[in-house]
Coordinates of C-alpha atoms in Angstrom, one line a residue:
Chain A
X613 CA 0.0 0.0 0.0
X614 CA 1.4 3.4 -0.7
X615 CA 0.7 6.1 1.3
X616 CA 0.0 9.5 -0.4
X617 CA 2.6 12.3 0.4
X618 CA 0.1 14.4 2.3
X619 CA -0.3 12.1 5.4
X620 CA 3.2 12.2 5.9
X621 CA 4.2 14.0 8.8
X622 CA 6.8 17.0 9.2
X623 CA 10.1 16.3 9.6
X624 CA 13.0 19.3 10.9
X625 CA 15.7 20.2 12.7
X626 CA 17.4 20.9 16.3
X627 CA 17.6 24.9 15.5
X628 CA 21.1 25.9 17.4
X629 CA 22.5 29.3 18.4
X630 CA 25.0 28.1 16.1
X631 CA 22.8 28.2 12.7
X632 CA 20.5 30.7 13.8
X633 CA 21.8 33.6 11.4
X634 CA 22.3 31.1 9.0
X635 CA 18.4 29.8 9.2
X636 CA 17.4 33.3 9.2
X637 CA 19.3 34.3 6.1
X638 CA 18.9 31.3 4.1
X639 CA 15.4 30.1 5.2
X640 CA 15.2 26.5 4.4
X641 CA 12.5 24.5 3.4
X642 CA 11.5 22.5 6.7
X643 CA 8.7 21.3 8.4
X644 CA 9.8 22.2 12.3
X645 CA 12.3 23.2 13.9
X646 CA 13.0 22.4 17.9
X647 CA 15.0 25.4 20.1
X648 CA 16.4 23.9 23.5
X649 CA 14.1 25.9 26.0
X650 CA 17.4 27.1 28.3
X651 CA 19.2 28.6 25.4
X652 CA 16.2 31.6 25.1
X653 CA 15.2 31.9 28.6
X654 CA 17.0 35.2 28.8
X655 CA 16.7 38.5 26.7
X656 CA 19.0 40.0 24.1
X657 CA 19.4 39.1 20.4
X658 CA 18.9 35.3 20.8
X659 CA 15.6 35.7 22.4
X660 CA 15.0 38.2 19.1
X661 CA 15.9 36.0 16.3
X662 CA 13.9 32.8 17.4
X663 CA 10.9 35.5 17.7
X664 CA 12.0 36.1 14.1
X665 CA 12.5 32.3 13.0
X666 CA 8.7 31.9 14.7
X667 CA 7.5 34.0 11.5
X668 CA 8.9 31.5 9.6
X669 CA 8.7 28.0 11.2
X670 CA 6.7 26.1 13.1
X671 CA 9.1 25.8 16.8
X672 CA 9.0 22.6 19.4
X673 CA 10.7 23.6 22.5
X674 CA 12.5 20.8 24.1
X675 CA 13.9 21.3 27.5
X676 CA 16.8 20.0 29.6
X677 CA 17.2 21.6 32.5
X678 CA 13.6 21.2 34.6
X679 CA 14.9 17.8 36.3
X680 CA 11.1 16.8 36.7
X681 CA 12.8 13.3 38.0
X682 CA 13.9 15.1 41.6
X683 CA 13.0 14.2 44.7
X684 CA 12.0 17.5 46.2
X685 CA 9.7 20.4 44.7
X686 CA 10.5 21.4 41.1
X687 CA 12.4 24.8 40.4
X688 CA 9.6 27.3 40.4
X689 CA 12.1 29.9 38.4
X690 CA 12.8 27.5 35.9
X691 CA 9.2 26.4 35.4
X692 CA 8.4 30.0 35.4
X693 CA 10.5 31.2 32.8
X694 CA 9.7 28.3 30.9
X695 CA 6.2 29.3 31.1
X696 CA 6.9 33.1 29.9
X697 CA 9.1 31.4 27.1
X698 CA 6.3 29.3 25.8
X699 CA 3.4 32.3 26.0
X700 CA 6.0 34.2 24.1
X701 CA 6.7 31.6 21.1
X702 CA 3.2 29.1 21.2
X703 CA 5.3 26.9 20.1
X704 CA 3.9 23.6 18.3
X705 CA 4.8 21.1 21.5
X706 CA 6.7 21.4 24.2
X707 CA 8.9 18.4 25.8
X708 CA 11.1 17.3 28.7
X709 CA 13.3 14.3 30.1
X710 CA 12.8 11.5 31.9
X711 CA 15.6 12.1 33.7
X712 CA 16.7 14.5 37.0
X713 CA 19.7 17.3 37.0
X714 CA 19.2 18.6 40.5
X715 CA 18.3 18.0 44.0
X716 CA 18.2 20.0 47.0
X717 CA 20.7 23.4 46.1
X718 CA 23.1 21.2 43.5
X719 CA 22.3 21.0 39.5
X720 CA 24.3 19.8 36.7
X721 CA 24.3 20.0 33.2
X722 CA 23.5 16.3 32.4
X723 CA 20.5 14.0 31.9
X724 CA 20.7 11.6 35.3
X725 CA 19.0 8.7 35.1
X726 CA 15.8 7.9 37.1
X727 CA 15.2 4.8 39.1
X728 CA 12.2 2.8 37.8
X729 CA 10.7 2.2 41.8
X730 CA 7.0 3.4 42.7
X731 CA 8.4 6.0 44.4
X732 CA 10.3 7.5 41.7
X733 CA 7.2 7.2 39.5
X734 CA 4.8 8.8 42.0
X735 CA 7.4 12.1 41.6
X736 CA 8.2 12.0 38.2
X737 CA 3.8 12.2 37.6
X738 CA 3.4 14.9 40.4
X739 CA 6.2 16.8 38.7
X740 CA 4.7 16.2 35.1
X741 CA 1.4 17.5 36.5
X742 CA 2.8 20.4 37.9
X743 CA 4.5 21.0 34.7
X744 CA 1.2 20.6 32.4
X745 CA -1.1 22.5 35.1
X746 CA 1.4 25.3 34.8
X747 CA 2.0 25.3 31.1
X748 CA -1.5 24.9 30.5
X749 CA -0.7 22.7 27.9
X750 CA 0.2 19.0 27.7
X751 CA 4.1 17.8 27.5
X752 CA 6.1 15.3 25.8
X753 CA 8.5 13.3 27.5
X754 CA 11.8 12.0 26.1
X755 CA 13.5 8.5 26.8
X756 CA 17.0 9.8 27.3
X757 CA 20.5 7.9 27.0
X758 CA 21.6 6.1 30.0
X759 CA 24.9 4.7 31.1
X760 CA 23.7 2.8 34.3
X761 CA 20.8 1.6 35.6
X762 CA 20.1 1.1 39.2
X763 CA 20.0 -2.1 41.7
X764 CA 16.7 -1.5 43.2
X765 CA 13.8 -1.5 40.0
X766 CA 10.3 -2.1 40.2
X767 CA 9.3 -1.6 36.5
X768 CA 11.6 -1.0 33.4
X769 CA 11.6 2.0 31.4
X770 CA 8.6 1.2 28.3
X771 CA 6.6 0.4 31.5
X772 CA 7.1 3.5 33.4
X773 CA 6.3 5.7 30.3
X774 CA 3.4 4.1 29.7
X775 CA 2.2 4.3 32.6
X776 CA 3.2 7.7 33.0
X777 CA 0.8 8.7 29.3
X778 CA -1.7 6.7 31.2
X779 CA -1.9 8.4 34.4
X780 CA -0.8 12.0 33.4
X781 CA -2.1 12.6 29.9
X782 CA 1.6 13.3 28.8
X783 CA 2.5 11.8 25.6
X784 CA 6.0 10.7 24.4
X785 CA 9.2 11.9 22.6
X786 CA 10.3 8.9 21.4
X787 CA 14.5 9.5 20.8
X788 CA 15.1 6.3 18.7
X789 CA 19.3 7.0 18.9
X790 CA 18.5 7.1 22.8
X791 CA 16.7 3.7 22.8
X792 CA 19.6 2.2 21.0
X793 CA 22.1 3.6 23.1
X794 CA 20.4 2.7 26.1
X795 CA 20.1 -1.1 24.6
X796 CA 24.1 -1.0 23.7
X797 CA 25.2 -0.1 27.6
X798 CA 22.8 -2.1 29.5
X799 CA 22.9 -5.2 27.3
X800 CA 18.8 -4.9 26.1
X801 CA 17.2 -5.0 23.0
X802 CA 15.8 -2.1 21.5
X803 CA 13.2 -4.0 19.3
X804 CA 11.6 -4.8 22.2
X805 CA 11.9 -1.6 24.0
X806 CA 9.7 -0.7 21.2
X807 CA 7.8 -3.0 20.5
X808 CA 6.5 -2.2 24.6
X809 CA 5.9 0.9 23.7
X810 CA 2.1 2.0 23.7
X811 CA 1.7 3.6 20.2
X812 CA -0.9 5.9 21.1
X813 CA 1.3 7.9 23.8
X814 CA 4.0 8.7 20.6
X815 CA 3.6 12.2 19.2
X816 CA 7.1 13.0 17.9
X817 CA 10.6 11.1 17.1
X818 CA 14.1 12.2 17.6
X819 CA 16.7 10.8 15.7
X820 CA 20.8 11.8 16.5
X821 CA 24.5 10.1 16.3
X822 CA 26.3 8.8 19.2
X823 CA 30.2 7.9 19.6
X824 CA 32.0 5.0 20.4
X825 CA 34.0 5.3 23.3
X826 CA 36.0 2.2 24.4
X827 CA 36.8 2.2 28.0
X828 CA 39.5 -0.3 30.2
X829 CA 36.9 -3.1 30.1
X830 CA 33.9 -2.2 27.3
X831 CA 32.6 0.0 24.0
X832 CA 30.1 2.5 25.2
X833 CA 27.8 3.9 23.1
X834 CA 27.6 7.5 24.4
X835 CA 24.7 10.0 23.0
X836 CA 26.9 13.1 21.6
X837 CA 24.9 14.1 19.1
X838 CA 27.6 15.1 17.1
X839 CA 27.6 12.4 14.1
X840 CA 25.5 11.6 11.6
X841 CA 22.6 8.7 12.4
X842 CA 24.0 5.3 12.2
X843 CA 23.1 2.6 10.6
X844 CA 21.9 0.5 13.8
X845 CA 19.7 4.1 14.4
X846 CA 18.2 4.0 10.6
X847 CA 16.9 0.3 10.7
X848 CA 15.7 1.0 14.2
X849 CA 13.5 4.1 13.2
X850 CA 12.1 1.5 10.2
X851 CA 11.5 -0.7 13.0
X852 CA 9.6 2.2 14.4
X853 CA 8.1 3.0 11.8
X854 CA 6.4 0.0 11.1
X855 CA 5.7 -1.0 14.8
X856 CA 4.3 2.6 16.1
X857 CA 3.8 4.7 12.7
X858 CA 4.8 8.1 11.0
X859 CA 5.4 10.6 13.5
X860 CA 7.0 14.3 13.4
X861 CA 10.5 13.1 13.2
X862 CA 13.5 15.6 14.4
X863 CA 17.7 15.3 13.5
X864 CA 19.2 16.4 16.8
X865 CA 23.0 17.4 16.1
X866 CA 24.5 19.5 19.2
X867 CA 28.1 18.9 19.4
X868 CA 31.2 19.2 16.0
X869 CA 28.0 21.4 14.5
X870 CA 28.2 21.1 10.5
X871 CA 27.5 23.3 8.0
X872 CA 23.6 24.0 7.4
X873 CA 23.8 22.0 4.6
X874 CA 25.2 19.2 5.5
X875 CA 22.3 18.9 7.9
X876 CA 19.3 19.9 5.9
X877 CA 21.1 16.6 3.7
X878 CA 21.0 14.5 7.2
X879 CA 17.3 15.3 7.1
X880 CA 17.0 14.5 3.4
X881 CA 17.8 11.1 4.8
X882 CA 15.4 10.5 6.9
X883 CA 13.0 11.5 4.1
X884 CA 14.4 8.8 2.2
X885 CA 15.0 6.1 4.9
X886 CA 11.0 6.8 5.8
X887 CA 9.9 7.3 2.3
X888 CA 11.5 3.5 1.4
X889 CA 10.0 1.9 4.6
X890 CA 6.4 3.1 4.3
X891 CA 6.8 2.4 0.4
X892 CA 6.1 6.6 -0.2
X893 CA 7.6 8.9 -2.4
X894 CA 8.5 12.2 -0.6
X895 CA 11.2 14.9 -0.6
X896 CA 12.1 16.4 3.0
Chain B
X993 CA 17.0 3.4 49.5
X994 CA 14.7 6.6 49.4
X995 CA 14.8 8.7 46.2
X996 CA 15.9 11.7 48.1
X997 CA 19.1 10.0 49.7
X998 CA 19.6 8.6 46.2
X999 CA 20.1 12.0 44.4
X1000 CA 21.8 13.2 47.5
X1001 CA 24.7 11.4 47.2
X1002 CA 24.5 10.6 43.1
X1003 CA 24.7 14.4 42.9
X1004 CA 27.6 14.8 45.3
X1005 CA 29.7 12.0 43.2
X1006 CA 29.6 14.0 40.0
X1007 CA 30.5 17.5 41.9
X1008 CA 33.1 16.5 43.9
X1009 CA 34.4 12.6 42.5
X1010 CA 33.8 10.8 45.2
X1011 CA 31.7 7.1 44.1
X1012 CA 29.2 6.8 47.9
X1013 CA 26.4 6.1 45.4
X1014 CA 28.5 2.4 43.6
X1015 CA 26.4 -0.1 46.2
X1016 CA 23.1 1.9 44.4
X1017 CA 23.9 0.4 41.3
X1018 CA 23.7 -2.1 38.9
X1019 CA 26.2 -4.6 37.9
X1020 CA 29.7 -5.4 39.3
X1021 CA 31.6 -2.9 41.6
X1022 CA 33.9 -2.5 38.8
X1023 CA 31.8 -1.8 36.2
X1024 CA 29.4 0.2 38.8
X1025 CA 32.1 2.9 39.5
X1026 CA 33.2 2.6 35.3
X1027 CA 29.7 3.6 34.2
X1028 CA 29.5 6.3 37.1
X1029 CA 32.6 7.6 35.8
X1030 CA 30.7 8.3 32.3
X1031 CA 28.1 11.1 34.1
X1032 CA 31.2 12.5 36.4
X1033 CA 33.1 12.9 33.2
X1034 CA 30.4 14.1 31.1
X1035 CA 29.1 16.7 33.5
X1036 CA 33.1 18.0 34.6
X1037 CA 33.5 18.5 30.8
X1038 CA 30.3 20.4 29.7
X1039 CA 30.6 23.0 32.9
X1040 CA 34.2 23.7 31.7
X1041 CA 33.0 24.1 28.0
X1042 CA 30.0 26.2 29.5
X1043 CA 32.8 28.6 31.8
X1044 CA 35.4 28.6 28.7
X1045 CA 32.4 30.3 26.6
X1046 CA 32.1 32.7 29.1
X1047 CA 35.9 33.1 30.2
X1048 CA 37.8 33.2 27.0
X1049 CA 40.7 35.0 28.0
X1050 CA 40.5 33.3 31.6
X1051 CA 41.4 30.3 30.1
X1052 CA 43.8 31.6 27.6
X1053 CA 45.9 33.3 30.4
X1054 CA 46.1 30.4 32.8
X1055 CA 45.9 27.2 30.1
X1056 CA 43.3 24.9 29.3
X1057 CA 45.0 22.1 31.8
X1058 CA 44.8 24.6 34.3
X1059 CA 41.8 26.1 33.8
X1060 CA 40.3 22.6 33.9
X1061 CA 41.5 22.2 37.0
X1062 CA 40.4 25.5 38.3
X1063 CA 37.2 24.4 37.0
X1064 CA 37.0 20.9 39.0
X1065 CA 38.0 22.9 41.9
X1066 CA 35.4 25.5 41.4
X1067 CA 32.4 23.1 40.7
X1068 CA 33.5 21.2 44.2
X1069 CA 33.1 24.3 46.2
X1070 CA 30.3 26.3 44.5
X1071 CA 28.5 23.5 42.0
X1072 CA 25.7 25.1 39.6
X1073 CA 22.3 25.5 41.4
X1074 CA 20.0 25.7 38.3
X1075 CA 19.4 24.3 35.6
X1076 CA 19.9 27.0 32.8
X1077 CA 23.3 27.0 33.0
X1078 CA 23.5 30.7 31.9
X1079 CA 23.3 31.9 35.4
X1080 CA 26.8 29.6 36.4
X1081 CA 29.7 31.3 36.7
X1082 CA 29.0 34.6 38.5
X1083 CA 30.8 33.9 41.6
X1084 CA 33.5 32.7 38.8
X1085 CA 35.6 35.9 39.7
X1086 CA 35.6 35.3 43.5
X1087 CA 36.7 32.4 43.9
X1088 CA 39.6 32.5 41.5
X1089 CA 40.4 35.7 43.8
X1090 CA 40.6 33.2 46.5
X1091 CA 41.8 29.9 44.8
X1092 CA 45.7 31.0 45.2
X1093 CA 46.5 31.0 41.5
X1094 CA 48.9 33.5 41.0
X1095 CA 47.6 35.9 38.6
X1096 CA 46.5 38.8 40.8
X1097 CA 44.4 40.8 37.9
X1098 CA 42.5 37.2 36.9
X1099 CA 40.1 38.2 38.9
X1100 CA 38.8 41.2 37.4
X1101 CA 39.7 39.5 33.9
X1102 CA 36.8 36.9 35.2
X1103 CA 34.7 40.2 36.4
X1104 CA 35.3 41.7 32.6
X1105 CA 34.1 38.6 30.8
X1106 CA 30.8 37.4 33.2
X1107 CA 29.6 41.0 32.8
X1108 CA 29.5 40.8 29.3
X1109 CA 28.3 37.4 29.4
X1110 CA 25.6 38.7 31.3
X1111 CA 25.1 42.3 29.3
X1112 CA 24.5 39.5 26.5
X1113 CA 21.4 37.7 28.3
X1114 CA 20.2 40.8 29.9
X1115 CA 16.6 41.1 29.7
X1116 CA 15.2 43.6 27.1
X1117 CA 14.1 47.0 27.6
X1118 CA 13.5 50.5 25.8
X1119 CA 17.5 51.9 26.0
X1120 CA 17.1 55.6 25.2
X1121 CA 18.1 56.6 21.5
X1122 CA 19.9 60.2 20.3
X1123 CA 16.6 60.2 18.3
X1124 CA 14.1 60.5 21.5
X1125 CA 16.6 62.7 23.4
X1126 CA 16.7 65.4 20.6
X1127 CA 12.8 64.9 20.5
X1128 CA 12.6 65.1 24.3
X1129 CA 15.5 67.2 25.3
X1130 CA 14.0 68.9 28.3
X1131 CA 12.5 65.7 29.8
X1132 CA 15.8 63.7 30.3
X1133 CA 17.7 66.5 31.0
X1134 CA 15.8 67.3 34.2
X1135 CA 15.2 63.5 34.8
X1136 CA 17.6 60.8 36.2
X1137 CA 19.5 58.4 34.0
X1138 CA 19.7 55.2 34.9
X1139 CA 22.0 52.7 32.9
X1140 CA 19.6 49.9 31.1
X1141 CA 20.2 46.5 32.7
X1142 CA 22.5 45.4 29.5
X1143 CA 25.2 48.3 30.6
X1144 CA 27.8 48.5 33.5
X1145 CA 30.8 49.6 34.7
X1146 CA 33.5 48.1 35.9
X1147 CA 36.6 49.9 37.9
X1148 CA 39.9 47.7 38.1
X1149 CA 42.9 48.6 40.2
X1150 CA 44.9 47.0 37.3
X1151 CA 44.8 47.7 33.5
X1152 CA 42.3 44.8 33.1
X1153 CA 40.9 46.2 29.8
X1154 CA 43.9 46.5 28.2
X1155 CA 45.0 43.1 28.9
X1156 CA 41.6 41.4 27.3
X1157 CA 41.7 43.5 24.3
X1158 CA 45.5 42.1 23.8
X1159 CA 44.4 38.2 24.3
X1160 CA 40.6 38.7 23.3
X1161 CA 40.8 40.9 19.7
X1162 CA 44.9 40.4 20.0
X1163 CA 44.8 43.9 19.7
X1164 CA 48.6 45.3 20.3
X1165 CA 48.5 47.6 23.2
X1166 CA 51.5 48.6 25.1
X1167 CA 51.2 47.7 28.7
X1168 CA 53.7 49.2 30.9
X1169 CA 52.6 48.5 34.3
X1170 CA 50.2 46.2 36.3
X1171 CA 49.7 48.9 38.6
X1172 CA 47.9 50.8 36.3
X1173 CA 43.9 51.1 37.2
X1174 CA 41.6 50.9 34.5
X1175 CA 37.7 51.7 34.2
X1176 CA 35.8 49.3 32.0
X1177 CA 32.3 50.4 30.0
X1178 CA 30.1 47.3 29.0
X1179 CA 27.3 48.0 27.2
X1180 CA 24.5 45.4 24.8
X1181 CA 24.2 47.9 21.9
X1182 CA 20.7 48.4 20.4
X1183 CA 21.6 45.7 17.7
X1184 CA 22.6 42.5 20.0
X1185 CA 26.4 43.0 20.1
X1186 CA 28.3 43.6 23.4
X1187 CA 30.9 46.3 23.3
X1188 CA 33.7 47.5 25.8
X1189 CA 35.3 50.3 26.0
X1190 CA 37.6 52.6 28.5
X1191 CA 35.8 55.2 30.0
X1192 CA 38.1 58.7 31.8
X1193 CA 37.4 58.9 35.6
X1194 CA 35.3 62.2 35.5
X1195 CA 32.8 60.2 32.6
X1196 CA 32.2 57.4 35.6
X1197 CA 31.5 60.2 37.8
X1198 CA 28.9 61.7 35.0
X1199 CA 27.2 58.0 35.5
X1200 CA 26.7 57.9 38.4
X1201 CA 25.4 61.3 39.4
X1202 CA 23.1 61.7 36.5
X1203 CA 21.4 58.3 37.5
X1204 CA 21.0 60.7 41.3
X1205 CA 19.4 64.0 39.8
X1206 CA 20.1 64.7 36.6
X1207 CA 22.9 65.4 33.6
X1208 CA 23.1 69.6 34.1
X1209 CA 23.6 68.9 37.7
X1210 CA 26.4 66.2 37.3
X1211 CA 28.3 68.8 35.0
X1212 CA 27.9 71.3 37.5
X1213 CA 29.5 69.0 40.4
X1214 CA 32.2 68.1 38.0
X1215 CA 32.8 70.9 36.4
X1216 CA 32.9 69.4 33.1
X1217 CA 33.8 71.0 29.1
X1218 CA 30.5 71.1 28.0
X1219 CA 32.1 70.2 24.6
X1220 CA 33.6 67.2 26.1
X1221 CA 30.5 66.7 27.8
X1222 CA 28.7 66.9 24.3
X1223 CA 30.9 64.4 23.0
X1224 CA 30.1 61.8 25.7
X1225 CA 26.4 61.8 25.5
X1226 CA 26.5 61.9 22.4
X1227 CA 28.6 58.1 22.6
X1228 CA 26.2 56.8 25.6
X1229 CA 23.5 57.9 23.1
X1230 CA 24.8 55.7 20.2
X1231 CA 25.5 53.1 22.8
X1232 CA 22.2 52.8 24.0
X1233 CA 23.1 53.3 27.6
X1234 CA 20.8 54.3 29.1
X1235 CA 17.5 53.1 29.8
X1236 CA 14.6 55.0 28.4
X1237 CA 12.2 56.0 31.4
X1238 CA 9.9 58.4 29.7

């Protein structure tokens, strides 16, 4: 069956500080483009120009720094200025971690990994509730890359974001590099990470490179998002594809940032890898 | 294990290297403190990329290695306390002050470089224009001036302009003492970009008495040229330092 162009959904681009004159001059053909929430939270010319891509582009914001995951009372400055950030650009979704970055009077610049207990879940929905009920809106939550898990589990992760949709009205970012870096360091298998995943929570992918980084007794996979997708990544997002469908589908690249172009090809790609799998013909 | 005591000491082995948190996690002890080393690595690494952004010339005075290690130290005593990283690093200045590095102007180097860092980010507001002070003469000059939240001053007892300009735009000044103060403008222009320039005593003094009563009455206690005077306002104008208050 072949799918006609016009269902397909949008595909973009992680819009960094980086390409932002670029993206303004040059104006590229894209369906969305995502802005990292913390990079605009204060005034000045940044804050101006993503005003001035918002003319142009449909903008996700996609944050980092809230730590919804933490064990005491989310960072009502944060939040807040989040909330001002999103008034200001209505952006087309907004989305977070599951992950935590701070407790008590400590924060760093890192995605941390949550422990899968009841207890942590109870948090993590309180937090995503407070999040929402401020925001006035409903949030996405990614599946980040993690490194370690921890001894004490009561669930594993396609479980607790599933139940998180289902108890919140959250829906997911579903980072298909991060499931399969995730798989690589803790010796799981991404097809059925996904294949767990409730298809109804999904509203947007992420796709991205990581970097092999051999250490004295292993390979890590670590999420840098400064490479193109690999291979593994590409069949996994066909795997996705056909097991959860076409959703809004994002290249992340953070880290040895390329020219524009070289991007706007990475996306091409996806274009291609989705237009192959679902048997469509489609330009990005 | 509770959440809370979890993240307590998780969070304390990535600021300061210690591994309290290994029996919390997975796998063998080995591997436990390998993988843990992954986050501690990851999260020493981004803050220093994060402070070499916003100390340049900090880290070009002292060396990356030893920057670095400035860096771990700093992190360990004073870790970052939000998540938008933008607000880390004021205290930056201070504690190399205190650190015992031997560079006794790095300090106010550090002070130069987060107050343009933070002249950047600066929220936006109305800076007053030549164009509405010709429009509105008598209004703002029988008004305070305040400097707009993107503008400051900063007064060094060492020639800490001069210095940055030589490793920052490797523009070639002659410096013939570190005893020689310096006065530092930094100013967000109307159009995004930070600029710094030297200001003369007597113009810090027109600062900060106009933003008292008003510009007349700052001449008056200075007893400035009113050419010279001309001249400056004329530059604060262009510069957009001043907030506009009418």
């Amino acid at each position: 069956m072949s799918l006609s162009s016009t269902t397909l959904q949008p595909l973009g681009f992680g819009l960094r500080p980086g390409h932002m004159d670029d993206v303004l001059q040059k104006r590229p053909q894209t369906g969305f483009v995502e802005a990292h929430s913390e990079n605009f939270f204060g005034g000045g010319p940044l804050r101006r120009k993503l005003h001035q891509a918002r003319e142009h582009y449909d903008i996700s914001l996609h944050g980092v720094g809230l730590s919804l995951g933490r064990a005491d009372g989310l960072d009502q400055t944060h939040l807040q200025s989040l909330k001002a950030l999103v008034d200001d650009i209505d952006p087309i979704r907004v989305s977070e971690h599951l992950s935590w970055s701070s407790y008590s009077h400590t924060s760093v610049p890192d995605l941390l990994p949550v422990p899968f207990t009841n207890e942590a879940f109870g948090i993590f929905c309180n937090h995503v509730d407070e999040m929402q009920t401020v925001l006035g809106r409903q949030v996405l939550i990614e599946n980040p890359s993690n490194y370690l898990a921890f001894a004490q589990t009561d669930m594993d992760e396609p479980t607790f974001l599933n139940n998180l949709c289902q108890k919140t009205g959250c829906g997911l970012l579903l980072d298909i590099n991060n499931i399969y870096v995730t798989a690589h360091n803790l010796n799981r298998s991404a097809t059925e990470y996904i294949d767990a995943i409730n298809p109804s929570y999904v509203q947007q992918y992420h796709l991205a490179g990581y970097e092999e980084v051999p250490t004295e007794q292993e390979v890590l996979y670590i999420d840098t998002h400064g490479e193109p997708v690999h291979d593994e990544v590409w069949k996994g997002y066909s795997y996705t594809l056909n097991t959860i469908g076409d959703r809004p589908t994002l290249l992340e690249w953070d880290t040895n940032l390329p020219p524009l172009e070289r991007l706007l090809e990475e996306v091409e790609n996806i274009a291609v890898v989705r237009g192959k799998t679902l048997n469509t013909e489609e330009a990005a | 294990m509770r959440l809370a005591e979890l993240q307590q000491q998780f969070i304390k082995d990535l600021t300061t290297g210690s591994q309290g948190s290994v029996p919390m996690l997975a796998g063998s002890s080995a591997q436990a403190k390998s993988r843990l080393k992954v986050y501690q690595n990851s999260v020493g690494a981004i803050i220093s990329d994060v402070l070499a952004d916003f100390f340049p010339v900090v880290q070009q005075l002292v060396g990356e290695a030893y920057f670095n290690q400035l860096v771990r130290q700093y992190i360990a005593l004073s870790p970052p306390q939000q998540g938008n990283m933008d607000a880390y690093g004021a205290t930056f200045a201070d504690f190399l002050a205190e650190s015992g590095q031997p560079l006794e102007y790095l300090p106010d180097i550090a002070r130069l470089e987060w107050l343009q860092h933070a002249a950047l980010i600066a929220a936006d507001e109305p800076q007053l224009t030549a164009q509405a002070f010709q429009n509105h003469t008598e209004f703002y000059l029988t008004h305070p001036l305040q400097l707009a939240s993107c503008a400051v001053v900063l007064s060094s007892a060492y020639p800490v302009l001069t210095i940055w300009q030589m490793h920052n735009q490797n523009k070639v000044r002659e410096l013939n003492s570190l005893n020689q103060a310096e006065i530092a403008l930094i100013c967000r222009e109307p159009e995004g970009t930070v600029g710094v320039w030297p200001l003369q005593p007597w113009q810090q003094d027109v600062l900060t008495l106009s933003a008292q009563q008003n510009l007349p009455w700052s001449m008056e206690q200075l007893h400035t040229a009113p050419q010279e005077m001309q001249q400056f306002i004329a530059f604060c104008l262009q510069r957009g330092l001043w907030r506009d208050n009418k």
